[in-house]
Amino acid sequence: MAHDDAAFLARSPNRVAVLGALAEEPMTRRELRAETGASRVTVGRVTTDLERRDWVRRTGQRYRATAAGRAVVTAFERLLDTTATTRRLAPLFEHLPLDAFDFEVTRLRDAEVVVPTPTAPARHVDRLAELFRGAGEVWMVVHAMAPRAAAASYEAAAAGDHVTHGVVTPNVLDAIRETDEVCEQIRELLAEGAMRLHVRPAVPYQFGLYDETAALSADDDGVPEGIVVSTDAAVTEWTRERYDALRGDATPVAPEDL
């Protein structure tokens, strides 16, 4: 889409609304007024402007979008969607592993953005613990594990059917060994099959899949700045596929390894 075309649409939400409506189906001016809420004068002016650009054509009383018009409005709406998504994710956007995603970032348009605050510095960790407790099965890839996350996994397993699958780094195992209580809990979970850990030298990013809810960690030099939580199918599919790929060359962890 040329710059002047984008500017032409950006200057008038009514142009976007009318062209978008006509991209769906042919309409009369009366139907366009009902669909867009624009006035009779505005609809008349907009359809004339769009005809001049050959984005719509008129047959009798009905207007329809041309192939060019449909392509233009689709691209423009995608731009608006992308802009809105990046704005929503702004606190964490630059720290997400964007290059690794095989889905459009707009799939995160409705995601929950969880960032720590001065009054709630562990807000994102608390949210992860909440996801742990509410899930029957968890898949996680991490290079650090907060004690409360380990506790949440133990509590979930004790409360009923729950399995945690993890691909972790040696640092995570070292951290588990540092606290006797946590170490004993993890050993118990491993022995019972309620936790299945695999270790590899490093992981490229951190994420978790809690049943059908994905949590993507936004890390700055390895330090989590917050998480993005999504139930979008493309996002959850990506997390599961990446988990399987990273587990493929990882080594299983036995209770006696801790």
PDB file of N, CA and C in Angstrom, residues 159-242:
ATOM      1  N   ALA A 159      -3.137 -31.773  45.745  1.00  0.00           N
ATOM      2  CA  ALA A 159      -4.585 -31.555  45.756  1.00  0.00           C
ATOM      3  C   ALA A 159      -5.331 -32.487  44.806  1.00  0.00           C
ATOM      4  N   GLY A 160      -4.629 -33.104  43.880  1.00  0.00           N
ATOM      5  CA  GLY A 160      -5.318 -33.975  42.924  1.00  0.00           C
ATOM      6  C   GLY A 160      -4.444 -34.304  41.743  1.00  0.00           C
ATOM      7  N   ASP A 161      -5.073 -34.686  40.630  1.00  0.00           N
ATOM      8  CA  ASP A 161      -4.326 -35.058  39.430  1.00  0.00           C
ATOM      9  C   ASP A 161      -3.641 -33.833  38.838  1.00  0.00           C
ATOM     10  N   HIS A 162      -2.333 -33.847  38.822  1.00  0.00           N
ATOM     11  CA  HIS A 162      -1.563 -32.736  38.261  1.00  0.00           C
ATOM     12  C   HIS A 162      -0.192 -33.262  37.863  1.00  0.00           C
ATOM     13  N   VAL A 163       0.256 -32.865  36.671  1.00  0.00           N
ATOM     14  CA  VAL A 163       1.585 -33.243  36.196  1.00  0.00           C
ATOM     15  C   VAL A 163       2.278 -32.000  35.652  1.00  0.00           C
ATOM     16  N   THR A 164       3.517 -31.796  36.082  1.00  0.00           N
ATOM     17  CA  THR A 164       4.332 -30.704  35.560  1.00  0.00           C
ATOM     18  C   THR A 164       5.472 -31.293  34.735  1.00  0.00           C
ATOM     19  N   HIS A 165       5.579 -30.866  33.485  1.00  0.00           N
ATOM     20  CA  HIS A 165       6.686 -31.250  32.609  1.00  0.00           C
ATOM     21  C   HIS A 165       7.607 -30.036  32.506  1.00  0.00           C
ATOM     22  N   GLY A 166       8.902 -30.231  32.663  1.00  0.00           N
ATOM     23  CA  GLY A 166       9.791 -29.082  32.599  1.00  0.00           C
ATOM     24  C   GLY A 166      11.084 -29.354  31.854  1.00  0.00           C
ATOM     25  N   VAL A 167      11.487 -28.393  31.037  1.00  0.00           N
ATOM     26  CA  VAL A 167      12.827 -28.375  30.462  1.00  0.00           C
ATOM     27  C   VAL A 167      13.553 -27.247  31.172  1.00  0.00           C
ATOM     28  N   VAL A 168      14.605 -27.589  31.905  1.00  0.00           N
ATOM     29  CA  VAL A 168      15.275 -26.617  32.764  1.00  0.00           C
ATOM     30  C   VAL A 168      16.775 -26.628  32.491  1.00  0.00           C
ATOM     31  N   THR A 169      17.457 -25.663  33.084  1.00  0.00           N
ATOM     32  CA  THR A 169      18.910 -25.577  32.971  1.00  0.00           C
ATOM     33  C   THR A 169      19.551 -26.072  34.271  1.00  0.00           C
ATOM     34  N   PRO A 170      20.848 -26.321  34.269  1.00  0.00           N
ATOM     35  CA  PRO A 170      21.527 -26.723  35.510  1.00  0.00           C
ATOM     36  C   PRO A 170      21.341 -25.714  36.639  1.00  0.00           C
ATOM     37  N   ASN A 171      21.198 -24.435  36.299  1.00  0.00           N
ATOM     38  CA  ASN A 171      20.983 -23.421  37.337  1.00  0.00           C
ATOM     39  C   ASN A 171      19.717 -23.691  38.129  1.00  0.00           C
ATOM     40  N   VAL A 172      18.681 -24.171  37.443  1.00  0.00           N
ATOM     41  CA  VAL A 172      17.425 -24.477  38.131  1.00  0.00           C
ATOM     42  C   VAL A 172      17.637 -25.626  39.110  1.00  0.00           C
ATOM     43  N   LEU A 173      18.352 -26.651  38.688  1.00  0.00           N
ATOM     44  CA  LEU A 173      18.611 -27.780  39.583  1.00  0.00           C
ATOM     45  C   LEU A 173      19.449 -27.347  40.782  1.00  0.00           C
ATOM     46  N   ASP A 174      20.420 -26.475  40.544  1.00  0.00           N
ATOM     47  CA  ASP A 174      21.233 -25.959  41.652  1.00  0.00           C
ATOM     48  C   ASP A 174      20.371 -25.183  42.641  1.00  0.00           C
ATOM     49  N   ALA A 175      19.448 -24.382  42.118  1.00  0.00           N
ATOM     50  CA  ALA A 175      18.568 -23.592  42.987  1.00  0.00           C
ATOM     51  C   ALA A 175      17.663 -24.503  43.807  1.00  0.00           C
ATOM     52  N   ILE A 176      17.187 -25.589  43.202  1.00  0.00           N
ATOM     53  CA  ILE A 176      16.341 -26.545  43.929  1.00  0.00           C
ATOM     54  C   ILE A 176      17.126 -27.174  45.075  1.00  0.00           C
ATOM     55  N   ARG A 177      18.390 -27.521  44.828  1.00  0.00           N
ATOM     56  CA  ARG A 177      19.212 -28.174  45.848  1.00  0.00           C
ATOM     57  C   ARG A 177      19.532 -27.257  47.027  1.00  0.00           C
ATOM     58  N   GLU A 178      19.456 -25.950  46.812  1.00  0.00           N
ATOM     59  CA  GLU A 178      19.839 -25.004  47.864  1.00  0.00           C
ATOM     60  C   GLU A 178      18.872 -24.986  49.041  1.00  0.00           C
ATOM     61  N   THR A 179      17.620 -25.377  48.812  1.00  0.00           N
ATOM     62  CA  THR A 179      16.610 -25.350  49.878  1.00  0.00           C
ATOM     63  C   THR A 179      16.134 -26.766  50.138  1.00  0.00           C
ATOM     64  N   ASP A 180      16.393 -27.249  51.345  1.00  0.00           N
ATOM     65  CA  ASP A 180      16.067 -28.645  51.668  1.00  0.00           C
ATOM     66  C   ASP A 180      14.600 -28.969  51.435  1.00  0.00           C
ATOM     67  N   GLU A 181      13.706 -28.069  51.864  1.00  0.00           N
ATOM     68  CA  GLU A 181      12.276 -28.344  51.741  1.00  0.00           C
ATOM     69  C   GLU A 181      11.863 -28.451  50.278  1.00  0.00           C
ATOM     70  N   VAL A 182      12.315 -27.481  49.466  1.00  0.00           N
ATOM     71  CA  VAL A 182      11.980 -27.498  48.043  1.00  0.00           C
ATOM     72  C   VAL A 182      12.570 -28.739  47.381  1.00  0.00           C
ATOM     73  N   CYS A 183      13.812 -29.052  47.720  1.00  0.00           N
ATOM     74  CA  CYS A 183      14.480 -30.210  47.120  1.00  0.00           C
ATOM     75  C   CYS A 183      13.719 -31.497  47.440  1.00  0.00           C
ATOM     76  N   GLU A 184      13.280 -31.628  48.684  1.00  0.00           N
ATOM     77  CA  GLU A 184      12.536 -32.822  49.073  1.00  0.00           C
ATOM     78  C   GLU A 184      11.201 -32.901  48.343  1.00  0.00           C
ATOM     79  N   GLN A 185      10.543 -31.758  48.183  1.00  0.00           N
ATOM     80  CA  GLN A 185       9.263 -31.732  47.463  1.00  0.00           C
ATOM     81  C   GLN A 185       9.441 -32.140  46.004  1.00  0.00           C
ATOM     82  N   ILE A 186      10.473 -31.609  45.358  1.00  0.00           N
ATOM     83  CA  ILE A 186      10.704 -31.932  43.946  1.00  0.00           C
ATOM     84  C   ILE A 186      11.080 -33.405  43.793  1.00  0.00           C
ATOM     85  N   ARG A 187      11.899 -33.926  44.710  1.00  0.00           N
ATOM     86  CA  ARG A 187      12.233 -35.356  44.664  1.00  0.00           C
ATOM     87  C   ARG A 187      10.967 -36.206  44.758  1.00  0.00           C
ATOM     88  N   GLU A 188      10.081 -35.805  45.666  1.00  0.00           N
ATOM     89  CA  GLU A 188       8.832 -36.544  45.856  1.00  0.00           C
ATOM     90  C   GLU A 188       7.981 -36.508  44.591  1.00  0.00           C
ATOM     91  N   LEU A 189       7.893 -35.330  43.974  1.00  0.00           N
ATOM     92  CA  LEU A 189       7.107 -35.199  42.743  1.00  0.00           C
ATOM     93  C   LEU A 189       7.698 -36.040  41.617  1.00  0.00           C
ATOM     94  N   LEU A 190       9.030 -36.039  41.513  1.00  0.00           N
ATOM     95  CA  LEU A 190       9.690 -36.834  40.473  1.00  0.00           C
ATOM     96  C   LEU A 190       9.456 -38.323  40.700  1.00  0.00           C
ATOM     97  N   ALA A 191       9.550 -38.747  41.947  1.00  0.00           N
ATOM     98  CA  ALA A 191       9.368 -40.164  42.262  1.00  0.00           C
ATOM     99  C   ALA A 191       7.945 -40.623  41.974  1.00  0.00           C
ATOM    100  N   GLU A 192       6.983 -39.737  42.200  1.00  0.00           N
ATOM    101  CA  GLU A 192       5.578 -40.088  41.992  1.00  0.00           C
ATOM    102  C   GLU A 192       5.136 -39.921  40.544  1.00  0.00           C
ATOM    103  N   GLY A 193       5.984 -39.307  39.724  1.00  0.00           N
ATOM    104  CA  GLY A 193       5.606 -39.058  38.337  1.00  0.00           C
ATOM    105  C   GLY A 193       4.749 -37.826  38.158  1.00  0.00           C
ATOM    106  N   ALA A 194       4.600 -37.043  39.240  1.00  0.00           N
ATOM    107  CA  ALA A 194       3.812 -35.815  39.152  1.00  0.00           C
ATOM    108  C   ALA A 194       4.628 -34.667  38.566  1.00  0.00           C
ATOM    109  N   MET A 195       5.943 -34.863  38.483  1.00  0.00           N
ATOM    110  CA  MET A 195       6.815 -33.891  37.816  1.00  0.00           C
ATOM    111  C   MET A 195       7.817 -34.662  36.973  1.00  0.00           C
ATOM    112  N   ARG A 196       8.007 -34.207  35.740  1.00  0.00           N
ATOM    113  CA  ARG A 196       8.947 -34.848  34.822  1.00  0.00           C
ATOM    114  C   ARG A 196       9.870 -33.769  34.269  1.00  0.00           C
ATOM    115  N   LEU A 197      11.087 -33.758  34.781  1.00  0.00           N
ATOM    116  CA  LEU A 197      12.045 -32.728  34.395  1.00  0.00           C
ATOM    117  C   LEU A 197      13.085 -33.275  33.427  1.00  0.00           C
ATOM    118  N   HIS A 198      13.498 -32.399  32.513  1.00  0.00           N
ATOM    119  CA  HIS A 198      14.613 -32.681  31.611  1.00  0.00           C
ATOM    120  C   HIS A 198      15.554 -31.485  31.693  1.00  0.00           C
ATOM    121  N   VAL A 199      16.846 -31.742  31.656  1.00  0.00           N
ATOM    122  CA  VAL A 199      17.823 -30.665  31.768  1.00  0.00           C
ATOM    123  C   VAL A 199      18.635 -30.558  30.484  1.00  0.00           C
ATOM    124  N   ARG A 200      18.906 -29.324  30.093  1.00  0.00           N
ATOM    125  CA  ARG A 200      19.780 -29.052  28.953  1.00  0.00           C
ATOM    126  C   ARG A 200      20.657 -27.863  29.336  1.00  0.00           C
ATOM    127  N   PRO A 201      21.806 -27.668  28.686  1.00  0.00           N
ATOM    128  CA  PRO A 201      22.739 -26.620  29.106  1.00  0.00           C
ATOM    129  C   PRO A 201      22.140 -25.218  29.153  1.00  0.00           C
ATOM    130  N   ALA A 202      21.250 -24.915  28.219  1.00  0.00           N
ATOM    131  CA  ALA A 202      20.655 -23.572  28.176  1.00  0.00           C
ATOM    132  C   ALA A 202      19.306 -23.647  27.477  1.00  0.00           C
ATOM    133  N   VAL A 203      18.488 -22.638  27.709  1.00  0.00           N
ATOM    134  CA  VAL A 203      17.224 -22.493  26.980  1.00  0.00           C
ATOM    135  C   VAL A 203      17.199 -21.084  26.393  1.00  0.00           C
ATOM    136  N   PRO A 204      16.653 -20.916  25.190  1.00  0.00           N
ATOM    137  CA  PRO A 204      16.698 -19.611  24.521  1.00  0.00           C
ATOM    138  C   PRO A 204      15.710 -18.597  25.074  1.00  0.00           C
ATOM    139  N   TYR A 205      14.670 -19.051  25.731  1.00  0.00           N
ATOM    140  CA  TYR A 205      13.641 -18.178  26.291  1.00  0.00           C
ATOM    141  C   TYR A 205      12.850 -18.984  27.307  1.00  0.00           C
ATOM    142  N   GLN A 206      11.970 -18.306  28.031  1.00  0.00           N
ATOM    143  CA  GLN A 206      11.175 -18.970  29.057  1.00  0.00           C
ATOM    144  C   GLN A 206       9.687 -18.861  28.729  1.00  0.00           C
ATOM    145  N   PHE A 207       8.961 -19.946  28.975  1.00  0.00           N
ATOM    146  CA  PHE A 207       7.511 -19.916  28.791  1.00  0.00           C
ATOM    147  C   PHE A 207       6.894 -21.079  29.545  1.00  0.00           C
ATOM    148  N   GLY A 208       5.587 -21.031  29.668  1.00  0.00           N
ATOM    149  CA  GLY A 208       4.853 -22.128  30.276  1.00  0.00           C
ATOM    150  C   GLY A 208       3.530 -22.318  29.567  1.00  0.00           C
ATOM    151  N   LEU A 209       3.051 -23.544  29.561  1.00  0.00           N
ATOM    152  CA  LEU A 209       1.728 -23.853  29.019  1.00  0.00           C
ATOM    153  C   LEU A 209       0.947 -24.541  30.129  1.00  0.00           C
ATOM    154  N   TYR A 210      -0.118 -23.901  30.558  1.00  0.00           N
ATOM    155  CA  TYR A 210      -0.918 -24.374  31.680  1.00  0.00           C
ATOM    156  C   TYR A 210      -2.261 -24.837  31.125  1.00  0.00           C
ATOM    157  N   ASP A 211      -2.389 -26.139  30.876  1.00  0.00           N
ATOM    158  CA  ASP A 211      -3.520 -26.671  30.126  1.00  0.00           C
ATOM    159  C   ASP A 211      -3.565 -25.972  28.769  1.00  0.00           C
ATOM    160  N   GLU A 212      -4.517 -25.073  28.560  1.00  0.00           N
ATOM    161  CA  GLU A 212      -4.630 -24.377  27.274  1.00  0.00           C
ATOM    162  C   GLU A 212      -4.316 -22.887  27.400  1.00  0.00           C
ATOM    163  N   THR A 213      -3.545 -22.519  28.417  1.00  0.00           N
ATOM    164  CA  THR A 213      -3.163 -21.121  28.619  1.00  0.00           C
ATOM    165  C   THR A 213      -1.651 -20.998  28.570  1.00  0.00           C
ATOM    166  N   ALA A 214      -1.146 -20.140  27.684  1.00  0.00           N
ATOM    167  CA  ALA A 214       0.296 -19.942  27.550  1.00  0.00           C
ATOM    168  C   ALA A 214       0.730 -18.695  28.304  1.00  0.00           C
ATOM    169  N   ALA A 215       1.899 -18.778  28.921  1.00  0.00           N
ATOM    170  CA  ALA A 215       2.504 -17.619  29.580  1.00  0.00           C
ATOM    171  C   ALA A 215       3.902 -17.439  29.003  1.00  0.00           C
ATOM    172  N   LEU A 216       4.123 -16.317  28.325  1.00  0.00           N
ATOM    173  CA  LEU A 216       5.408 -16.021  27.700  1.00  0.00           C
ATOM    174  C   LEU A 216       6.163 -15.047  28.589  1.00  0.00           C
ATOM    175  N   SER A 217       7.384 -15.389  28.924  1.00  0.00           N
ATOM    176  CA  SER A 217       8.186 -14.524  29.785  1.00  0.00           C
ATOM    177  C   SER A 217       8.931 -13.495  28.944  1.00  0.00           C
ATOM    178  N   ALA A 218       8.867 -12.239  29.377  1.00  0.00           N
ATOM    179  CA  ALA A 218       9.597 -11.159  28.711  1.00  0.00           C
ATOM    180  C   ALA A 218      10.850 -10.887  29.534  1.00  0.00           C
ATOM    181  N   ASP A 219      11.990 -11.370  29.044  1.00  0.00           N
ATOM    182  CA  ASP A 219      13.232 -11.302  29.812  1.00  0.00           C
ATOM    183  C   ASP A 219      14.170 -10.222  29.290  1.00  0.00           C
ATOM    184  N   ASP A 220      14.808  -9.538  30.218  1.00  0.00           N
ATOM    185  CA  ASP A 220      15.840  -8.557  29.894  1.00  0.00           C
ATOM    186  C   ASP A 220      17.149  -9.089  30.456  1.00  0.00           C
ATOM    187  N   ASP A 221      18.017  -9.604  29.573  1.00  0.00           N
ATOM    188  CA  ASP A 221      19.268 -10.238  29.994  1.00  0.00           C
ATOM    189  C   ASP A 221      19.022 -11.323  31.033  1.00  0.00           C
ATOM    190  N   GLY A 222      17.990 -12.120  30.790  1.00  0.00           N
ATOM    191  CA  GLY A 222      17.704 -13.240  31.668  1.00  0.00           C
ATOM    192  C   GLY A 222      16.833 -12.921  32.859  1.00  0.00           C
ATOM    193  N   VAL A 223      16.546 -11.644  33.076  1.00  0.00           N
ATOM    194  CA  VAL A 223      15.711 -11.240  34.213  1.00  0.00           C
ATOM    195  C   VAL A 223      14.289 -10.992  33.721  1.00  0.00           C
ATOM    196  N   PRO A 224      13.298 -11.731  34.238  1.00  0.00           N
ATOM    197  CA  PRO A 224      11.914 -11.535  33.790  1.00  0.00           C
ATOM    198  C   PRO A 224      11.392 -10.142  34.133  1.00  0.00           C
ATOM    199  N   GLU A 225      10.884  -9.449  33.116  1.00  0.00           N
ATOM    200  CA  GLU A 225      10.285  -8.133  33.320  1.00  0.00           C
ATOM    201  C   GLU A 225       8.772  -8.236  33.468  1.00  0.00           C
ATOM    202  N   GLY A 226       8.230  -9.412  33.198  1.00  0.00           N
ATOM    203  CA  GLY A 226       6.788  -9.622  33.262  1.00  0.00           C
ATOM    204  C   GLY A 226       6.423 -10.791  32.369  1.00  0.00           C
ATOM    205  N   ILE A 227       5.130 -11.051  32.264  1.00  0.00           N
ATOM    206  CA  ILE A 227       4.668 -12.156  31.425  1.00  0.00           C
ATOM    207  C   ILE A 227       3.483 -11.709  30.579  1.00  0.00           C
ATOM    208  N   VAL A 228       3.302 -12.403  29.471  1.00  0.00           N
ATOM    209  CA  VAL A 228       2.148 -12.203  28.599  1.00  0.00           C
ATOM    210  C   VAL A 228       1.375 -13.515  28.599  1.00  0.00           C
ATOM    211  N   VAL A 229       0.117 -13.458  28.999  1.00  0.00           N
ATOM    212  CA  VAL A 229      -0.708 -14.657  29.152  1.00  0.00           C
ATOM    213  C   VAL A 229      -1.750 -14.691  28.045  1.00  0.00           C
ATOM    214  N   SER A 230      -1.819 -15.810  27.316  1.00  0.00           N
ATOM    215  CA  SER A 230      -2.713 -15.898  26.162  1.00  0.00           C
ATOM    216  C   SER A 230      -3.341 -17.280  26.055  1.00  0.00           C
ATOM    217  N   THR A 231      -4.585 -17.303  25.595  1.00  0.00           N
ATOM    218  CA  THR A 231      -5.267 -18.571  25.300  1.00  0.00           C
ATOM    219  C   THR A 231      -5.454 -18.755  23.800  1.00  0.00           C
ATOM    220  N   ASP A 232      -4.840 -17.888  22.993  1.00  0.00           N
ATOM    221  CA  ASP A 232      -4.959 -17.995  21.543  1.00  0.00           C
ATOM    222  C   ASP A 232      -4.371 -19.327  21.073  1.00  0.00           C
ATOM    223  N   ALA A 233      -5.072 -19.999  20.169  1.00  0.00           N
ATOM    224  CA  ALA A 233      -4.664 -21.330  19.726  1.00  0.00           C
ATOM    225  C   ALA A 233      -3.286 -21.332  19.070  1.00  0.00           C
ATOM    226  N   ALA A 234      -2.974 -20.300  18.281  1.00  0.00           N
ATOM    227  CA  ALA A 234      -1.673 -20.252  17.614  1.00  0.00           C
ATOM    228  C   ALA A 234      -0.544 -20.098  18.629  1.00  0.00           C
ATOM    229  N   VAL A 235      -0.794 -19.354  19.681  1.00  0.00           N
ATOM    230  CA  VAL A 235       0.221 -19.130  20.715  1.00  0.00           C
ATOM    231  C   VAL A 235       0.439 -20.401  21.534  1.00  0.00           C
ATOM    232  N   THR A 236      -0.647 -21.047  21.940  1.00  0.00           N
ATOM    233  CA  THR A 236      -0.499 -22.268  22.735  1.00  0.00           C
ATOM    234  C   THR A 236       0.126 -23.392  21.906  1.00  0.00           C
ATOM    235  N   GLU A 237      -0.192 -23.436  20.618  1.00  0.00           N
ATOM    236  CA  GLU A 237       0.417 -24.454  19.747  1.00  0.00           C
ATOM    237  C   GLU A 237       1.920 -24.224  19.636  1.00  0.00           C
ATOM    238  N   TRP A 238       2.322 -22.951  19.524  1.00  0.00           N
ATOM    239  CA  TRP A 238       3.749 -22.626  19.439  1.00  0.00           C
ATOM    240  C   TRP A 238       4.470 -23.070  20.703  1.00  0.00           C
ATOM    241  N   THR A 239       3.892 -22.796  21.876  1.00  0.00           N
ATOM    242  CA  THR A 239       4.559 -23.172  23.122  1.00  0.00           C
ATOM    243  C   THR A 239       4.714 -24.691  23.225  1.00  0.00           C
ATOM    244  N   ARG A 240       3.701 -25.418  22.828  1.00  0.00           N
ATOM    245  CA  ARG A 240       3.795 -26.884  22.918  1.00  0.00           C
ATOM    246  C   ARG A 240       4.839 -27.424  21.940  1.00  0.00           C
ATOM    247  N   GLU A 241       4.862 -26.893  20.731  1.00  0.00           N
ATOM    248  CA  GLU A 241       5.841 -27.346  19.739  1.00  0.00           C
ATOM    249  C   GLU A 241       7.268 -27.020  20.180  1.00  0.00           C
ATOM    250  N   ARG A 242       7.459 -25.820  20.738  1.00  0.00           N
ATOM    251  CA  ARG A 242       8.795 -25.440  21.188  1.00  0.00           C
ATOM    252  C   ARG A 242       9.231 -26.274  22.390  1.00  0.00           C
TER     253      ARG A 242
END
